[in-house]
Short mmCIF file of C-alpha atoms and ligand atoms in Angstrom, two decimals:
data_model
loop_
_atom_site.label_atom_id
_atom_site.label_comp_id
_atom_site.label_asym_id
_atom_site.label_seq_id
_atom_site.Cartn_x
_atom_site.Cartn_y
_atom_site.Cartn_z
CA UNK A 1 0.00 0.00 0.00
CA UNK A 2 1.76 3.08 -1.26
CA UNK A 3 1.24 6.28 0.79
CA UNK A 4 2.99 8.79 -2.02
CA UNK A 5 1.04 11.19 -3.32
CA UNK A 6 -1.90 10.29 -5.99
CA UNK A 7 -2.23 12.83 -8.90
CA UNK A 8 -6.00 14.36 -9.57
CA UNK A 9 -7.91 16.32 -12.12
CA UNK A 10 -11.01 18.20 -11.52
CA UNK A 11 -13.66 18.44 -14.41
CA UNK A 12 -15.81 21.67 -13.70
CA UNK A 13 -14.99 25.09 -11.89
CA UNK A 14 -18.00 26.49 -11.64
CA UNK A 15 -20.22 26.95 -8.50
CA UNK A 16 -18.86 23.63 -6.25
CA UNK A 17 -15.89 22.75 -8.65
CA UNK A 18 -13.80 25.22 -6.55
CA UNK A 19 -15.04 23.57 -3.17
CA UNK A 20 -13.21 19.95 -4.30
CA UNK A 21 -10.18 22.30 -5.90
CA UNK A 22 -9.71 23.15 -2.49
CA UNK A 23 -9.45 20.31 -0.60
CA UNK A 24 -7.83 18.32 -2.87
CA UNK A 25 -5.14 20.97 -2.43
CA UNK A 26 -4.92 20.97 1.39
CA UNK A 27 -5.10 17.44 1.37
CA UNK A 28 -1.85 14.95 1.87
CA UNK A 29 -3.28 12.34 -0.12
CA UNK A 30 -4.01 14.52 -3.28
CA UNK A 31 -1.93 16.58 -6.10
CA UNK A 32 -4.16 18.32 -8.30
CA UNK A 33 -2.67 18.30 -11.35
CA UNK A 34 -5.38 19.33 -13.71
CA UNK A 35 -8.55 21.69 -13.71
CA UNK A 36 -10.40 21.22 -17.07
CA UNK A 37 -14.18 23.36 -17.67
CA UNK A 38 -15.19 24.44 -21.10
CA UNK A 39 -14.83 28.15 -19.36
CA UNK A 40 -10.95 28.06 -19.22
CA UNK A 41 -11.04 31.92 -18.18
CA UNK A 42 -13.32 31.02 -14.78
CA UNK A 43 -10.80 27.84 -14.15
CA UNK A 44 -8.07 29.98 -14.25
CA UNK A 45 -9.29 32.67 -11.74
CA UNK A 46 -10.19 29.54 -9.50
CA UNK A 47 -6.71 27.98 -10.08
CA UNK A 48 -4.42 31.22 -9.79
CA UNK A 49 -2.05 32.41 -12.44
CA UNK A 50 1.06 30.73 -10.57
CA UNK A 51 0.22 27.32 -10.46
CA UNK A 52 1.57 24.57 -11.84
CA UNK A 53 -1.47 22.67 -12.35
CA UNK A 54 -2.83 22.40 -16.16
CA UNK A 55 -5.56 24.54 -17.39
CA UNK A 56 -7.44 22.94 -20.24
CA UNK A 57 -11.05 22.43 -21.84
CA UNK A 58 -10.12 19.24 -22.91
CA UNK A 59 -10.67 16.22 -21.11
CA UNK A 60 -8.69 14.44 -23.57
CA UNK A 61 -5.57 16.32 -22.56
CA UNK A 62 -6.91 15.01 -19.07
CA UNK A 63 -7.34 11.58 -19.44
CA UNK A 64 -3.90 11.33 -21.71
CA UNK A 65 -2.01 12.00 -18.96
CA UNK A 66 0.24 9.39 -16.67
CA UNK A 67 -0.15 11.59 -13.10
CA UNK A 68 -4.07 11.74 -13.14
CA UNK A 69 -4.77 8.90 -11.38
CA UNK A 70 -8.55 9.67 -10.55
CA UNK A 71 -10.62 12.44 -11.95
CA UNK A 72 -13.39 14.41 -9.78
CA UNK A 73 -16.48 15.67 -11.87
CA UNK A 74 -18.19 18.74 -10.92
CA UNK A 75 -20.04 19.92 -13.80
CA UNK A 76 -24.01 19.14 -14.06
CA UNK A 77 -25.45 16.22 -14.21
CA UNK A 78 -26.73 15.72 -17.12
CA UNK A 79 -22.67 15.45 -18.19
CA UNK A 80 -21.51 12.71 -15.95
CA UNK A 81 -22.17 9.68 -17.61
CA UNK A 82 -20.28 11.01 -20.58
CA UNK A 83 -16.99 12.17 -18.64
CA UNK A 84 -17.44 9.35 -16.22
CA UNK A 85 -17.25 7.05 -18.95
CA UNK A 86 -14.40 8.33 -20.77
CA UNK A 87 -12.54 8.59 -17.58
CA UNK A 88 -13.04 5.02 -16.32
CA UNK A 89 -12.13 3.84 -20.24
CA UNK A 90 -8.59 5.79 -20.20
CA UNK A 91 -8.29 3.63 -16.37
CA UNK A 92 -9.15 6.48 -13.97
CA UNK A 93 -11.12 6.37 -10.99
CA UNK A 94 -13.46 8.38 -10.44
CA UNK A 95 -15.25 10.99 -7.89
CA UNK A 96 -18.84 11.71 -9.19
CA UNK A 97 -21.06 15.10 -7.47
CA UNK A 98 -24.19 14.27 -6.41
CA UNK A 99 -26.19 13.01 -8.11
CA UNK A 100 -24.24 10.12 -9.38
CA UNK A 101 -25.94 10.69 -12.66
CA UNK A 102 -29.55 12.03 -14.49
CA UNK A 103 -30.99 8.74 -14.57
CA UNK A 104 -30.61 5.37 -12.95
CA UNK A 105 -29.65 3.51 -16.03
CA UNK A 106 -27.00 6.15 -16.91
CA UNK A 107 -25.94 5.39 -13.41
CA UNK A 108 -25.73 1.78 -13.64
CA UNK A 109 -23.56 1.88 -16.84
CA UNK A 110 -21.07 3.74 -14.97
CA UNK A 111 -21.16 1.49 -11.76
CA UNK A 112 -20.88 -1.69 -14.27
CA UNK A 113 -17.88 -0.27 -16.22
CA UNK A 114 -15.77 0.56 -13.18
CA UNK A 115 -16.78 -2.94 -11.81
CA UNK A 116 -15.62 -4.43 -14.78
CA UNK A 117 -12.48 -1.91 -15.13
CA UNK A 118 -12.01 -2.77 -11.20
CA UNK A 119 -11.86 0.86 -10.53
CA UNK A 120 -13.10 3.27 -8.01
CA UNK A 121 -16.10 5.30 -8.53
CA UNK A 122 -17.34 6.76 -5.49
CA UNK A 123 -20.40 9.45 -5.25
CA UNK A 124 -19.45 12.98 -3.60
CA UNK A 125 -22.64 12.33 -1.13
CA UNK A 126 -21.19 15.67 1.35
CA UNK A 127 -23.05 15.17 4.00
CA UNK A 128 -22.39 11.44 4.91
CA UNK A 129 -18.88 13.01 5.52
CA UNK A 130 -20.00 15.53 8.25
CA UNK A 131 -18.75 14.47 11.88
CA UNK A 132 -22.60 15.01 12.22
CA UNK A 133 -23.79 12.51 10.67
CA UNK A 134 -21.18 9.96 10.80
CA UNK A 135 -21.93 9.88 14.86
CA UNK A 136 -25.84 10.01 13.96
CA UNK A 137 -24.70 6.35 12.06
CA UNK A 138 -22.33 5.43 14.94
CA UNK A 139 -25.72 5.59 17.73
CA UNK A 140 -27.52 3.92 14.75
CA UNK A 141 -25.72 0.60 14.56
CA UNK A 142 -24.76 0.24 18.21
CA UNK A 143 -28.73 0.83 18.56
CA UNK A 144 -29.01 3.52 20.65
CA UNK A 145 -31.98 4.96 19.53
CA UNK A 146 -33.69 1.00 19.60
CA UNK A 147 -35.82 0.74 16.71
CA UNK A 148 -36.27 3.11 14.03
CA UNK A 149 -39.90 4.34 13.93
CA UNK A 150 -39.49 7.45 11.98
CA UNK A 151 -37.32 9.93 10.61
CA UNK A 152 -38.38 13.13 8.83
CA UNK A 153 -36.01 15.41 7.20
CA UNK A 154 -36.28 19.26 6.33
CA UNK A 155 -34.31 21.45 3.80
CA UNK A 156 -35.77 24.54 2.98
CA UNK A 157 -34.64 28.04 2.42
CA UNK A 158 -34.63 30.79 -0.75
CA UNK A 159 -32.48 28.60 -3.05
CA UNK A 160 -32.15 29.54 -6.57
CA UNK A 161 -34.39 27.66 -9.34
CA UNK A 162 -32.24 25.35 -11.18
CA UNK A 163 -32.12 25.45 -14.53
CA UNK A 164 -32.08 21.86 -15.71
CA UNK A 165 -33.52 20.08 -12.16
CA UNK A 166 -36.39 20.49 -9.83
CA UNK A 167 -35.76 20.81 -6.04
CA UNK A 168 -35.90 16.68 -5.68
CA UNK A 169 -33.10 15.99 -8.18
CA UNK A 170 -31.06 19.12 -6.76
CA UNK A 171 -31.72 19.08 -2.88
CA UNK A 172 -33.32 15.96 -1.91
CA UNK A 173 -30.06 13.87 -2.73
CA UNK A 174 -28.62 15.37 0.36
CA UNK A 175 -31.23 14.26 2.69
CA UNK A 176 -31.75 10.66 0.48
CA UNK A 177 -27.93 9.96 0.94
CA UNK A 178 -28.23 10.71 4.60
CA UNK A 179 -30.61 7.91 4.96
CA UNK A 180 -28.66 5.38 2.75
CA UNK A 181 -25.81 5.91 5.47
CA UNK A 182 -27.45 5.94 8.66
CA UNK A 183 -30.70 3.46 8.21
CA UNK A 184 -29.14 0.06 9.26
CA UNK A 185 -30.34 -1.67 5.75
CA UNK A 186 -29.35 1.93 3.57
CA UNK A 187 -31.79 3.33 1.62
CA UNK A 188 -34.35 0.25 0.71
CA UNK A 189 -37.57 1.84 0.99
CA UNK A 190 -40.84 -0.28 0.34
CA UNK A 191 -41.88 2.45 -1.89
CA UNK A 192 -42.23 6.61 -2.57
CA UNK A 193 -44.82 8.77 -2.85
CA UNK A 194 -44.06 12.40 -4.39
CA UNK A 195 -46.10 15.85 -3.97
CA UNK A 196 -44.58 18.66 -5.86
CA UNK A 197 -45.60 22.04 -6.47
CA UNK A 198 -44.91 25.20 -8.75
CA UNK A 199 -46.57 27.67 -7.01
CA UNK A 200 -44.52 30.42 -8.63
CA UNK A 201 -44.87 29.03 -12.66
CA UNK A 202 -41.32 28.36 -12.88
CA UNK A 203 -41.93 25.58 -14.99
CA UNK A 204 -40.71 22.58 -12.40
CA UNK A 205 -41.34 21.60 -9.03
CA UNK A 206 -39.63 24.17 -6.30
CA UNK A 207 -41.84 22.81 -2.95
CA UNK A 208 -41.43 19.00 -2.73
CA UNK A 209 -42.37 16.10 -0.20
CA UNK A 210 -41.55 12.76 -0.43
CA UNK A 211 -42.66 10.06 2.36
CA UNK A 212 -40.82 6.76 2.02
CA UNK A 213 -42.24 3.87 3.81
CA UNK A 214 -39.54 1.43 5.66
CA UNK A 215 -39.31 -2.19 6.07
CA UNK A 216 -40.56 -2.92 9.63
CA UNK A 217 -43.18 -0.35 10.00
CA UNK A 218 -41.06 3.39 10.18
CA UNK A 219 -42.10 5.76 7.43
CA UNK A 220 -39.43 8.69 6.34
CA UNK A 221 -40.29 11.93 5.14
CA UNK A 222 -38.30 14.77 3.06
CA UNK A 223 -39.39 18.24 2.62
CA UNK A 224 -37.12 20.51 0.19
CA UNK A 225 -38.14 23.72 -0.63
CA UNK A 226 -36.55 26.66 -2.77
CA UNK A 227 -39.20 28.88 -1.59
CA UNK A 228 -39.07 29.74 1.78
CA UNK A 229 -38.00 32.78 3.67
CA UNK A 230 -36.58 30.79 6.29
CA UNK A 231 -34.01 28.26 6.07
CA UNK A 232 -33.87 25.09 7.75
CA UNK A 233 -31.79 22.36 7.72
CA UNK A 234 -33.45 19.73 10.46
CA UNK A 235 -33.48 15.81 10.64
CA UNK A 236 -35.23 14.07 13.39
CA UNK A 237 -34.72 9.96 14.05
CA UNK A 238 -36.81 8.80 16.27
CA UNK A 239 -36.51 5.87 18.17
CA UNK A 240 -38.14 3.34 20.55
CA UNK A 241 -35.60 4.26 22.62
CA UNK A 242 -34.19 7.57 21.96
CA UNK A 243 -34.53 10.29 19.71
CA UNK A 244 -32.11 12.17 17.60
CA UNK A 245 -32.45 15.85 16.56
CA UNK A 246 -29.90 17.02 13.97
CA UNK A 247 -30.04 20.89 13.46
CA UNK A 248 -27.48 21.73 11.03
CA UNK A 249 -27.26 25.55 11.33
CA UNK A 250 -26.92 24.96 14.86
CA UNK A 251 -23.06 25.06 15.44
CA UNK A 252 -23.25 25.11 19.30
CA UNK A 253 -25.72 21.64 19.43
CA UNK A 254 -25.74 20.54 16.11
CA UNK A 255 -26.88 16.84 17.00
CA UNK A 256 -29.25 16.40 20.50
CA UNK A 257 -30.23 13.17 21.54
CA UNK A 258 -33.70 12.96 23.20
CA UNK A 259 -33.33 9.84 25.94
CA UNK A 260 -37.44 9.72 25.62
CA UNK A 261 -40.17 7.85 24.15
CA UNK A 262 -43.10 5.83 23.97
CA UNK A 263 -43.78 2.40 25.58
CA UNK A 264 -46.40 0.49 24.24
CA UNK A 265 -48.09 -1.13 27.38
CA UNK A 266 -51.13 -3.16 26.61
CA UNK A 267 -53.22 -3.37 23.31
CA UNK A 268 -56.69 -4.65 23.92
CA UNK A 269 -59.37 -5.43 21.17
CA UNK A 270 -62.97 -5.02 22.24
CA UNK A 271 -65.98 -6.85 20.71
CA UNK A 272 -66.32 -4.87 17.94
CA UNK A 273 -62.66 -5.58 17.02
CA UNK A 274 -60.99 -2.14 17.74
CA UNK A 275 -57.94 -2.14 19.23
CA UNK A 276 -57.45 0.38 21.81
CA UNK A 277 -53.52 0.97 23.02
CA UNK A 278 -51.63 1.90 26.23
CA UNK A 279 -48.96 3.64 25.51
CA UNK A 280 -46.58 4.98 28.50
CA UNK A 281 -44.68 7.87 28.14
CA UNK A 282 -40.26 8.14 29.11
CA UNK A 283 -38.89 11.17 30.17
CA UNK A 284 -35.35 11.25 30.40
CA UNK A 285 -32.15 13.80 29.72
CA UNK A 286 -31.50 15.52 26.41
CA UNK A 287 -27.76 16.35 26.19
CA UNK A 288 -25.37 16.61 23.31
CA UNK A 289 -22.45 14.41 21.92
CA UNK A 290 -19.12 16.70 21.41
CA UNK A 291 -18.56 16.52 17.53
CA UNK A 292 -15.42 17.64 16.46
CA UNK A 293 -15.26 20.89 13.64
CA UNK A 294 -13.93 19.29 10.41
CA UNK A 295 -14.89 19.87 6.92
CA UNK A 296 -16.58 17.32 5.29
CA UNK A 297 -15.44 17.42 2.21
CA UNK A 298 -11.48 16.75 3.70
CA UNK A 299 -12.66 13.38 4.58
CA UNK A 300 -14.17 13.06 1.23
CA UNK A 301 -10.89 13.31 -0.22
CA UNK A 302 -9.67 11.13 1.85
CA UNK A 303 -12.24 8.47 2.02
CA UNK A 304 -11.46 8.83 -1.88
CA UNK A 305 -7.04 8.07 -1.59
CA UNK A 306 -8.14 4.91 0.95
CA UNK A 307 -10.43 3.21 -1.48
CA UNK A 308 -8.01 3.36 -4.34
CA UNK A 309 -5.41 2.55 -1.99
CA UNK A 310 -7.04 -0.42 -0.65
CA UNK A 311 -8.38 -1.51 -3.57
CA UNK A 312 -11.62 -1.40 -1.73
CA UNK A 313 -15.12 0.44 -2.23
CA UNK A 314 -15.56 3.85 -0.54
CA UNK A 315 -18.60 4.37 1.79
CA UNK A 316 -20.82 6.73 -0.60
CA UNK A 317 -19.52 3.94 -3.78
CA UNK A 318 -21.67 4.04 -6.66
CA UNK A 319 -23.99 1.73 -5.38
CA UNK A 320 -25.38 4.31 -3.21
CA UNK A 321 -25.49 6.38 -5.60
CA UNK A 322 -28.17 4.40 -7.73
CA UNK A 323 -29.58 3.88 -4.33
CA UNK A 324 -30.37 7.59 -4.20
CA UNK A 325 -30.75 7.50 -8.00
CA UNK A 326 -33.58 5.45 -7.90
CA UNK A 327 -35.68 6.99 -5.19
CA UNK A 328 -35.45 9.93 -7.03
CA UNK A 329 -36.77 8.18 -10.36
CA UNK A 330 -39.55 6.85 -8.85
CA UNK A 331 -40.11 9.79 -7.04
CA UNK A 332 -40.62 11.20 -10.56
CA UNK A 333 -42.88 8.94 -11.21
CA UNK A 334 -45.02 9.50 -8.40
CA UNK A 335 -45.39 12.91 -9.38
CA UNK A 336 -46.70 12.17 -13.03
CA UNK A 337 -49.31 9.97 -11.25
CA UNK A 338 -50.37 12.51 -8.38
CA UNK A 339 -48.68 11.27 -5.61
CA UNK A 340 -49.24 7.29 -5.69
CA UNK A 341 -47.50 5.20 -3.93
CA UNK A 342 -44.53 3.73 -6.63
CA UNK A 343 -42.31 1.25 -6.35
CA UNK A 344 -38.35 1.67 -6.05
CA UNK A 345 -36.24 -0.53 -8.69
CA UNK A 346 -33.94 -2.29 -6.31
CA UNK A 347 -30.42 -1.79 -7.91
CA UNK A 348 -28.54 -3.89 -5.53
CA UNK A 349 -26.46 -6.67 -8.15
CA UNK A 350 -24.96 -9.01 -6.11
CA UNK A 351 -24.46 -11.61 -9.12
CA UNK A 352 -21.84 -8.70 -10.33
CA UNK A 353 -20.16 -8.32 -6.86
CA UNK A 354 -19.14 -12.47 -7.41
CA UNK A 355 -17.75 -12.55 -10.88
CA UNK A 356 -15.31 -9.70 -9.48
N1 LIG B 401 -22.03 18.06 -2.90
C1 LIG B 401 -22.71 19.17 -2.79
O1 LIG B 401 -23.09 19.61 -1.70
C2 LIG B 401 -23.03 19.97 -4.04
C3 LIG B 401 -23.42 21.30 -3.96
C4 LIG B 401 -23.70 21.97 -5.15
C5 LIG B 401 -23.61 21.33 -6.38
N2 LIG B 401 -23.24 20.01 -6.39
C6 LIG B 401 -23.18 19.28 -7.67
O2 LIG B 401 -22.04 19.70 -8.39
C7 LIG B 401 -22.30 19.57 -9.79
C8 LIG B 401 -22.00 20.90 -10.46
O3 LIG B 401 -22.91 21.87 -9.97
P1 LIG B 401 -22.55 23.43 -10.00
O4 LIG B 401 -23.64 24.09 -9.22
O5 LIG B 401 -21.14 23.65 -9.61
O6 LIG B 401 -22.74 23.75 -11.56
P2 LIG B 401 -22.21 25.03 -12.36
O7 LIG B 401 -23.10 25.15 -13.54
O8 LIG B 401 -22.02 26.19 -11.45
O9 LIG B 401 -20.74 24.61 -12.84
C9 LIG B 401 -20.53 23.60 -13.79
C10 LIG B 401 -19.19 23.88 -14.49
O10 LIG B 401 -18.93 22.77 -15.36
C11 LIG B 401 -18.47 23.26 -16.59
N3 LIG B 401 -18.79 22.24 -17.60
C12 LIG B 401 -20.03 21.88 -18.05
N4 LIG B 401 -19.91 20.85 -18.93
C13 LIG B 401 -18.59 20.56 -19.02
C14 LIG B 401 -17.84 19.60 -19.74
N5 LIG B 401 -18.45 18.72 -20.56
N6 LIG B 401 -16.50 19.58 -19.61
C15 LIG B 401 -15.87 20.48 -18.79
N7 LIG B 401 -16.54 21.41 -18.07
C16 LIG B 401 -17.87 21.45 -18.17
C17 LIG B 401 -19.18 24.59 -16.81
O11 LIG B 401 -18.44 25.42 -17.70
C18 LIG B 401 -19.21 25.14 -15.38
O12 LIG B 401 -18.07 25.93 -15.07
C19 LIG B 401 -23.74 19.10 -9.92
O13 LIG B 401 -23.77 17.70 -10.05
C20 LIG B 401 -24.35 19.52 -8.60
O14 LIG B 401 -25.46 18.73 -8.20
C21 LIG B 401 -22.94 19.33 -5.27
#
């Protein structure tokens, strides 16, 4: 396992481009060695005019050269499959923005070819790389909230009206990445239902909700919103046993576990077959784990230099991104049939996972 220095190239320097251009730069793992966007003028003034790293608007030029060993791709994504592809062809692994891709078969193409390439491709799901909500996994698995009985997720402020996306395929990835990390199966839901609305006539969908029923019983539900006046950025788990609040523009208490809930005590059914429940109520202590300040997208990069390292798959790998891919199809779906309840295409391949 080599620890010297892997070389990078980012595609796209427009509104997050610079955000990856950055850490790979501060980072130990990374030299960036190549910034390619059609716009070479607005890669050079995020690059600097004394720089050795190669300013280009052609990913050929990329892809032809021997230091780029993985290439990040921050343009929209519409555009990834393309540059995806080409990249994993020339051998390069491969860093993806959310979402992985515009579709979920574009998607799988991508996740078959770097199976079949054995290279990396890993999704830039942010968030999952937040020391936020990599503790809000931690309590998960070592069951601290119990069961899982529901989770609903708000992102909402004045966000500007994509032009190519509505506010499920440009915020909702956020909040449907969250859940493939911290729900203890990923993101499997029995099904999604969709309500959008253009209140505004902007042509697409800029209030959305989405509630995703869960194996067991739990039901999830995402609210994004470009319209609103006031931002927030909220998750609540609850759980049988304990309840997590995450409040992300909350610096001082970002995360607050709730050490309450409900006890079912007796269900009785009467003669006419209704069931009547007893349900006790816990109260316990809120308090608030210590969460260290580091930016996610540092550990990103670094998740990124361990996979290709150890020849493994990183923790947002392209499977969760057609995870998140195909929630947000059928969520899509939904919508063109008024909110019904739609199946998700399960994209888990295990038959793939054994011929590698
Ligand atoms: N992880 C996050 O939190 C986060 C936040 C914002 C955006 N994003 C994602 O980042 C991606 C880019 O979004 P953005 O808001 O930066 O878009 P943008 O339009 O601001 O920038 C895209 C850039 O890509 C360049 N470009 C387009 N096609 C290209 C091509 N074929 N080759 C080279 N350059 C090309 C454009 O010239 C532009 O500079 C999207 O997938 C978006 O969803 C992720």
């Amino acid at each position: 396992m080599s620890s010297e220095r892997l070389g990078v190239a980012v595609v796209g320097a427009g509104y997050w481009g610079p955000n990856l251009i950055r850490n790979f730069r501060g980072s130990v793992d990374w030299d960036l060695v190549a910034v390619c966007d059609l716009d070479t003028d607005r890669a050079r003034g995020v690059v600097g005019e004394r720089s050795g790293v190669e300013i280009t608007a052609s990913l050929d030029e990329v892809l032809a050269r021997d230091d780029v060993d993985a290439v990040a791709i921050a343009t929209p994504a519409r555009t990834h499959r393309a540059i995806a592809t080409a990249a994993l062809q020339a051998g390069k692994h491969v860093l993806v923005e959310k979402p992985l891709a515009d579709s979920v078969a574009a998607g799988r193409e991508m996740v078959d070819l770097a199976r079949s390439q054995g290279l990396v491709l890993m999704a830039d799901h942010t968030y999952c790389y937040t020391p936020v909500v990599q503790r809000i996994a931690e309590l998960v698995a070592e069951g601290a909230l119990g069961e899982i009985l529901f989770v609903d997720s708000v992102r909402i402020n004045l966000g500007l009206v994509q032009p190519d996306v509505d506010v499920f395929w440009d915020l909702a990835p956020h909040d449907l990445s969250v859940l493939d990390r911290i729900l203890p199966d990923g993101l499997r839901p029995l099904g999604v239902a969709a309500q959008g609305a253009d209140p505004v006539g902007a042509g697409k969908a800029c209030v959305g909700y989405l509630s995703l029923p869960l194996p067991g019983g739990a039901l999830a539900h995402v609210h994004v919103n470009w319209l609103s006046p006031t931002k927030i950025r909220q998750m609540v788990i609850g759980g049988s046993e304990r309840t997590l609040v995450w409040d992300d523009l909350n610096p001082q208490q970002r995360l607050s576990v709730f050490d309450r809930g409900v006890d079912l005590v007796q269900q009785s059914v009467d003669s006419a077959d209704r069931r009547t429940a007893s349900i006790a109520y816990r109260l316990g202590d809120t308090w608030a784990p210590a969460l260290p300040e580091r930016e996610a997208l540092s550990e990103m990069v670094a998740e990124l230099a361990r996979s290709i390292r150890e020849r493994r798959a990183p923790q947002t790998d392209g499977g969760a991104g057609l995870r998140v891919l195909s929630v947000l199809e059928a969520a899509a779906t939904s919508l063109r049939a008024r909110g019904a309840l739609v199946d998700v295409m399960s994209t888990d391949q295990p038959e793939l996972e054994i011929i590698r």
